[in-house]
Amino acid sequence: MMKTSSNRWLGLLGATIIMWSSVSSVVATTSDQFDACEAAQDIGNGRCDLGNDIEECGFDGGDCCECTCEDGEYTCGQYYGYACIDPDAACVDDDAVTVDMMENCYDPSRIGNGVCDSLLNNEECAYDGGDCCECTCDPSRYPWYDSGVGCQTGMYGGFACIDPDAPCVDDDIVTAEMMDLCSTGQIGNGYCDDSNNSPECAYDGGDCCECTCESHDDGYEYYCEPGSFACIDPEAECVDDDDNTAEQYEHCGWVTRIGDGMCDDENNKEECGFDGGDCCDCTCVVSASAWSDYACQEVYNINSFDCLDTSASCYGDEDLTPGVGSMSYELSFFWDDYQ
């Protein structure tokens, strides 16, 4: 009995020694990679990790080249792009990414993915691999190619062609000078962006005037929506069709929200026309705006009115619930009612 028990303990001890030796061996063989690679545990998982895309990490185990990537935890190319710089890969020249780009561009795996990234739209990053010009963008490189989203203007962005070698470089109004001043991917996308509504940004490519806005058929319903404009372009024929002025951009929080039927704190002052009347029950007008479903009524337990306009006939009539006021851009909803 004692002998059998001893043999059993010896067997367990031997197995433990073998297991410990195996673990020690694994640690020893991978310690160099854990020191050199940004995420050694992700090598060969089917997703290109730029921190591993170096020789010491086996170029992320092949994940960063389309011809060497093998599906693992992720499906190759489905959600992330490639950045092939492995000199031994047969497809090393198939994309625009170079070793220099790995050092100079903020995310080389996004180069040539079918979406214009303004931070990559420069000569050092090959003008985002052609993504920012309609005539050079390749929609098949978009990760969700079957969705039909890549290489188009609309909800997911647009073009900003400044590549001097692109045949269509003059087809849009974006210039190299705009890159530092504007959100160029949103210019001319059919939605008025306050930050672009200036002469330096070509008045958002016409998006902020109803008569110059061009809609895009990408399933997003709010493009060129009546009530969502702030027309201050002096060259637009409809510049006088709304009450918005260039001066409002100096004093108001979100000009395109003035008069949309929802009281906004930052616009609720005289310089902004008390949010175009939105903050008083008797002056609020339900318009055909993007917020029309909630206009001139209580939304998410937020009282839509906070009447500060002394000229309004209902001034002083509102009895605001303590702690509940007009809409703020922080959208501080009261979730306790929904828990």
Coordinates of C-alpha atoms in Angstrom, one line a residue:
M1 CA 0.0 0.0 0.0
M2 CA 2.8 2.4 1.0
K3 CA 4.7 1.5 -2.2
T4 CA 1.7 2.2 -4.4
S5 CA 1.1 5.5 -2.7
S6 CA 4.8 6.5 -3.1
N7 CA 4.7 5.6 -6.8
R8 CA 1.6 7.8 -7.2
W9 CA 3.3 10.8 -5.6
L10 CA 6.4 10.2 -7.7
G11 CA 4.2 10.2 -10.8
L12 CA 2.5 13.4 -9.8
L13 CA 5.8 15.0 -9.0
G14 CA 7.2 14.0 -12.4
A15 CA 4.2 15.3 -14.2
T16 CA 4.5 18.6 -12.4
I17 CA 8.2 18.9 -13.2
I18 CA 7.5 18.2 -16.9
M19 CA 4.6 20.8 -17.0
W20 CA 6.8 23.4 -15.2
S21 CA 9.6 22.7 -17.7
S22 CA 7.2 23.2 -20.6
V23 CA 6.0 26.5 -19.2
S24 CA 9.5 27.7 -18.5
S25 CA 10.5 26.7 -22.0
V26 CA 7.5 28.7 -23.5
V27 CA 8.3 31.8 -21.5
A28 CA 12.0 31.6 -22.5
T29 CA 11.2 31.3 -26.2
T30 CA 8.7 34.1 -26.2
S31 CA 10.3 36.6 -23.8
D32 CA 12.1 38.4 -26.7
Q33 CA 8.9 38.9 -28.5
F34 CA 7.1 40.2 -25.4
D35 CA 9.9 42.7 -25.1
A36 CA 9.9 43.8 -28.7
C37 CA 6.3 43.6 -29.7
E38 CA 3.5 45.8 -28.6
A39 CA 1.0 43.0 -28.3
A40 CA 2.8 39.6 -28.7
Q41 CA -0.3 37.7 -27.6
D42 CA -2.1 39.0 -30.8
I43 CA 0.5 37.8 -33.3
G44 CA -1.2 35.6 -35.9
N45 CA -4.7 36.3 -34.8
G46 CA -6.0 37.5 -38.2
R47 CA -5.9 41.2 -37.4
C48 CA -3.1 43.5 -38.4
D49 CA -1.6 45.0 -35.2
L50 CA 0.7 47.8 -36.2
G51 CA 2.8 47.5 -33.1
N52 CA 3.7 44.0 -34.1
D53 CA 4.3 44.8 -37.8
I54 CA 8.1 44.6 -37.5
E55 CA 10.7 41.9 -38.3
E56 CA 11.2 41.0 -34.7
C57 CA 7.6 40.1 -34.4
G58 CA 7.4 38.2 -37.7
F59 CA 5.4 41.1 -39.2
D60 CA 2.6 40.2 -36.8
G61 CA 2.7 36.6 -37.9
G62 CA 1.6 37.4 -41.4
D63 CA -1.5 39.3 -40.3
C64 CA -0.5 42.5 -42.1
C65 CA -0.2 41.1 -45.6
E66 CA -3.3 39.8 -47.4
C67 CA -1.4 36.9 -49.0
T68 CA 0.0 35.7 -45.7
C69 CA -2.8 36.4 -43.3
E70 CA -4.7 33.4 -41.9
D71 CA -8.0 33.6 -40.1
G72 CA -7.8 33.2 -36.4
E73 CA -9.6 35.1 -33.7
Y74 CA -10.4 37.6 -36.4
T75 CA -11.3 37.1 -40.1
C76 CA -8.5 38.6 -42.2
G77 CA -9.4 42.0 -43.7
Q78 CA -13.0 41.9 -42.5
Y79 CA -12.7 44.6 -39.9
Y80 CA -9.2 45.9 -40.2
G81 CA -6.9 46.7 -43.1
Y82 CA -3.5 45.6 -44.1
A83 CA -0.1 47.3 -43.9
C84 CA 2.2 44.9 -45.8
I85 CA 5.9 45.7 -45.4
D86 CA 7.2 42.1 -45.1
P87 CA 9.9 41.9 -47.9
D88 CA 9.4 38.2 -48.1
A89 CA 5.6 38.4 -48.8
A90 CA 4.6 37.9 -52.4
C91 CA 2.0 40.7 -52.1
V92 CA 4.3 43.3 -50.5
D93 CA 3.8 45.7 -53.4
D94 CA 0.0 45.2 -53.6
D95 CA -0.8 48.1 -51.2
A96 CA 0.5 51.6 -50.9
V97 CA 2.0 51.1 -47.4
T98 CA 5.8 51.5 -47.0
V99 CA 8.2 51.2 -44.1
D100 CA 8.5 55.0 -44.0
M101 CA 4.7 55.3 -43.6
M102 CA 4.8 53.1 -40.6
E103 CA 6.9 55.9 -38.9
N104 CA 5.1 58.9 -40.4
C105 CA 1.4 58.1 -40.7
Y106 CA -0.9 57.8 -37.7
D107 CA -2.6 54.5 -38.8
P108 CA -1.1 52.9 -42.0
S109 CA -3.6 50.1 -41.9
R110 CA -6.3 52.6 -42.9
I111 CA -4.5 53.7 -46.0
G112 CA -6.4 52.5 -49.1
N113 CA -9.3 51.2 -47.1
G114 CA -12.0 53.0 -49.1
V115 CA -12.6 55.8 -46.5
C116 CA -10.9 59.2 -46.7
D117 CA -9.0 59.9 -43.4
S118 CA -7.9 63.5 -43.2
L119 CA -4.9 62.7 -41.1
L120 CA -3.6 60.5 -43.9
N121 CA -4.4 62.8 -46.7
N122 CA -0.9 64.1 -47.4
E123 CA 2.0 63.3 -49.6
E124 CA 3.9 61.3 -46.9
C125 CA 0.9 59.0 -46.6
A126 CA 0.2 58.7 -50.4
Y127 CA -2.9 60.8 -50.0
D128 CA -4.5 58.0 -48.0
G129 CA -3.8 55.5 -50.7
G130 CA -6.2 57.2 -53.1
D131 CA -9.2 57.1 -50.7
C132 CA -9.7 60.9 -50.8
C133 CA -10.3 61.2 -54.5
E134 CA -13.4 59.7 -56.1
C135 CA -11.5 58.7 -59.2
T136 CA -8.7 56.8 -57.3
C137 CA -10.7 55.3 -54.4
D138 CA -11.1 51.6 -54.6
P139 CA -14.4 50.5 -52.8
S140 CA -13.3 46.8 -52.8
R141 CA -10.7 47.7 -50.1
Y142 CA -13.4 48.8 -47.7
P143 CA -13.7 46.2 -44.8
W144 CA -17.4 45.9 -45.2
Y145 CA -17.3 46.0 -49.0
D146 CA -20.7 44.2 -49.5
S147 CA -22.4 47.0 -47.5
G148 CA -21.7 49.4 -50.4
V149 CA -20.4 52.1 -48.1
G150 CA -16.8 52.5 -49.2
C151 CA -15.8 55.3 -51.6
Q152 CA -18.8 57.5 -51.4
T153 CA -20.0 60.8 -50.0
G154 CA -22.6 60.8 -47.3
M155 CA -23.1 59.7 -43.7
Y156 CA -19.7 58.0 -43.6
G157 CA -17.8 60.9 -44.9
G158 CA -16.8 62.1 -48.3
F159 CA -13.8 63.0 -50.6
A160 CA -11.2 65.7 -50.1
C161 CA -9.1 65.4 -53.3
I162 CA -5.8 67.2 -53.0
D163 CA -3.5 64.7 -54.7
P164 CA -2.0 66.7 -57.6
D165 CA -1.5 63.5 -59.7
A166 CA -5.2 62.5 -59.5
P167 CA -7.2 63.1 -62.7
C168 CA -10.1 64.4 -60.6
V169 CA -8.1 66.7 -58.3
D170 CA -10.2 69.7 -59.4
D171 CA -13.6 67.9 -59.2
D172 CA -14.3 69.1 -55.7
I173 CA -13.8 72.3 -53.8
V174 CA -11.4 71.0 -51.2
T175 CA -7.9 72.5 -51.2
A176 CA -4.7 71.7 -49.3
E177 CA -5.2 74.9 -47.3
M178 CA -8.5 73.6 -46.0
M179 CA -6.9 70.6 -44.5
D180 CA -5.7 72.5 -41.4
L181 CA -8.9 74.6 -41.0
C182 CA -11.8 72.4 -41.8
S183 CA -13.3 68.9 -41.3
T184 CA -12.7 68.3 -45.0
G185 CA -14.3 64.8 -45.1
Q186 CA -17.7 66.4 -44.1
I187 CA -17.6 69.2 -46.7
G188 CA -20.4 68.7 -49.3
N189 CA -21.8 65.6 -47.6
G190 CA -25.4 66.9 -47.4
Y191 CA -25.4 67.8 -43.7
C192 CA -24.6 71.3 -42.4
D193 CA -21.6 71.2 -40.1
D194 CA -21.4 74.4 -38.0
S195 CA -17.6 74.0 -37.8
N196 CA -17.3 74.2 -41.6
N197 CA -19.9 77.0 -42.2
S198 CA -17.3 79.7 -42.9
P199 CA -15.8 81.2 -46.0
E200 CA -12.5 79.4 -45.3
C201 CA -14.4 76.1 -45.6
A202 CA -16.5 77.1 -48.6
Y203 CA -19.6 77.3 -46.3
D204 CA -19.4 73.5 -45.9
G205 CA -19.6 73.0 -49.6
G206 CA -23.1 74.3 -49.8
D207 CA -24.5 72.0 -47.1
C208 CA -25.8 74.9 -44.9
C209 CA -28.1 76.5 -47.5
E210 CA -31.2 74.7 -48.7
C211 CA -30.8 76.0 -52.3
T212 CA -27.2 74.7 -52.6
C213 CA -27.3 71.5 -50.5
E214 CA -27.0 68.3 -52.4
S215 CA -28.4 65.1 -50.9
H216 CA -26.8 61.7 -51.1
D217 CA -28.7 58.4 -51.5
D218 CA -27.1 56.4 -48.8
G219 CA -30.1 55.6 -46.7
Y220 CA -29.5 58.4 -44.2
E221 CA -32.8 60.3 -43.9
Y222 CA -31.6 63.6 -42.5
Y223 CA -29.5 65.0 -45.4
C224 CA -30.6 68.4 -46.7
E225 CA -33.5 68.2 -44.2
P226 CA -35.7 71.3 -44.1
G227 CA -35.0 73.1 -40.8
S228 CA -31.4 72.0 -40.5
F229 CA -29.8 74.8 -42.4
A230 CA -27.9 77.9 -41.3
C231 CA -27.4 79.8 -44.5
I232 CA -24.8 82.6 -44.3
D233 CA -23.2 82.2 -47.7
P234 CA -23.6 85.7 -49.3
E235 CA -23.4 84.0 -52.8
A236 CA -26.3 81.7 -52.1
E237 CA -29.6 82.8 -53.7
C238 CA -31.5 81.7 -50.5
V239 CA -29.2 83.4 -48.0
D240 CA -32.1 85.5 -46.8
D241 CA -34.5 82.6 -46.5
D242 CA -33.7 82.0 -42.8
D243 CA -32.8 84.3 -39.9
N244 CA -29.3 83.0 -39.4
T245 CA -26.3 85.4 -39.5
A246 CA -22.6 85.1 -39.4
E247 CA -22.6 87.0 -36.1
Q248 CA -24.5 84.1 -34.5
Y249 CA -21.4 81.9 -34.9
E250 CA -19.6 84.1 -32.5
H251 CA -22.2 84.0 -29.8
C252 CA -24.3 80.9 -30.1
G253 CA -23.5 77.2 -29.3
W254 CA -25.0 75.4 -32.2
V255 CA -26.5 77.6 -34.9
T256 CA -28.1 74.9 -36.9
R257 CA -30.3 74.1 -33.9
I258 CA -31.8 77.6 -33.7
G259 CA -35.5 77.4 -34.3
D260 CA -35.6 73.6 -34.5
G261 CA -38.3 73.2 -31.8
M262 CA -36.0 72.1 -29.1
C263 CA -34.7 74.6 -26.4
D264 CA -30.9 74.6 -26.3
D265 CA -29.2 76.3 -23.3
E266 CA -26.3 77.7 -25.3
N267 CA -28.7 79.4 -27.7
N268 CA -31.1 80.7 -25.1
K269 CA -30.0 84.4 -25.1
E270 CA -30.8 87.6 -26.9
E271 CA -27.9 87.4 -29.4
C272 CA -29.3 84.0 -30.6
G273 CA -32.9 85.2 -30.7
F274 CA -33.6 83.1 -27.6
D275 CA -33.0 80.0 -29.7
G276 CA -35.3 81.2 -32.4
G277 CA -38.3 81.0 -30.0
D278 CA -37.7 77.4 -29.0
C279 CA -37.5 78.1 -25.3
C280 CA -40.9 79.7 -24.8
D281 CA -44.1 77.7 -25.1
C282 CA -45.9 80.5 -26.9
T283 CA -43.1 81.2 -29.4
C284 CA -41.9 77.7 -30.2
V285 CA -42.9 76.6 -33.7
V286 CA -42.9 72.9 -34.8
S287 CA -40.8 72.9 -37.9
A288 CA -40.0 70.2 -40.4
S289 CA -36.6 69.7 -38.8
A290 CA -34.6 66.6 -37.8
W291 CA -35.9 67.0 -34.3
S292 CA -39.6 67.4 -35.4
D293 CA -40.7 64.2 -33.7
Y294 CA -39.8 65.8 -30.3
A295 CA -40.3 69.5 -31.1
C296 CA -42.0 71.9 -28.7
Q297 CA -42.7 69.2 -26.1
E298 CA -41.1 67.4 -23.1
V299 CA -38.5 64.9 -24.2
Y300 CA -36.8 62.2 -22.1
N301 CA -38.2 63.9 -19.0
I302 CA -36.5 67.2 -20.0
N303 CA -38.7 70.2 -20.0
S304 CA -38.4 71.8 -23.5
F305 CA -39.0 75.3 -22.2
D306 CA -37.0 77.8 -20.2
C307 CA -38.5 81.1 -21.3
L308 CA -36.0 84.0 -20.8
D309 CA -37.4 86.2 -23.6
T310 CA -39.1 89.1 -21.7
S311 CA -40.9 90.1 -24.9
A312 CA -42.7 86.7 -25.1
S313 CA -46.4 86.8 -24.0
C314 CA -45.9 83.7 -21.9
Y315 CA -42.7 85.0 -20.1
G316 CA -42.8 83.9 -16.5
D317 CA -45.6 81.3 -17.1
E318 CA -43.4 78.2 -17.1
D319 CA -43.0 76.4 -13.8
L320 CA -39.8 74.4 -14.4
T321 CA -39.3 71.4 -12.2
P322 CA -36.2 71.8 -10.1
G323 CA -33.2 70.3 -11.7
V324 CA -35.0 69.9 -15.0
G325 CA -34.4 72.5 -17.7
S326 CA -33.8 73.0 -21.4
M327 CA -31.7 70.8 -23.6
S328 CA -28.0 70.9 -23.1
Y329 CA -25.4 69.6 -25.5
E330 CA -24.2 67.3 -22.7
L331 CA -27.6 65.5 -23.0
S332 CA -27.8 64.8 -19.3
F333 CA -30.8 62.6 -19.4
F334 CA -32.4 61.4 -16.1
W335 CA -31.8 57.7 -16.4
D336 CA -33.3 56.9 -13.0
D337 CA -36.8 56.9 -14.5
Y338 CA -35.8 54.2 -16.9
Q339 CA -34.0 51.8 -14.6

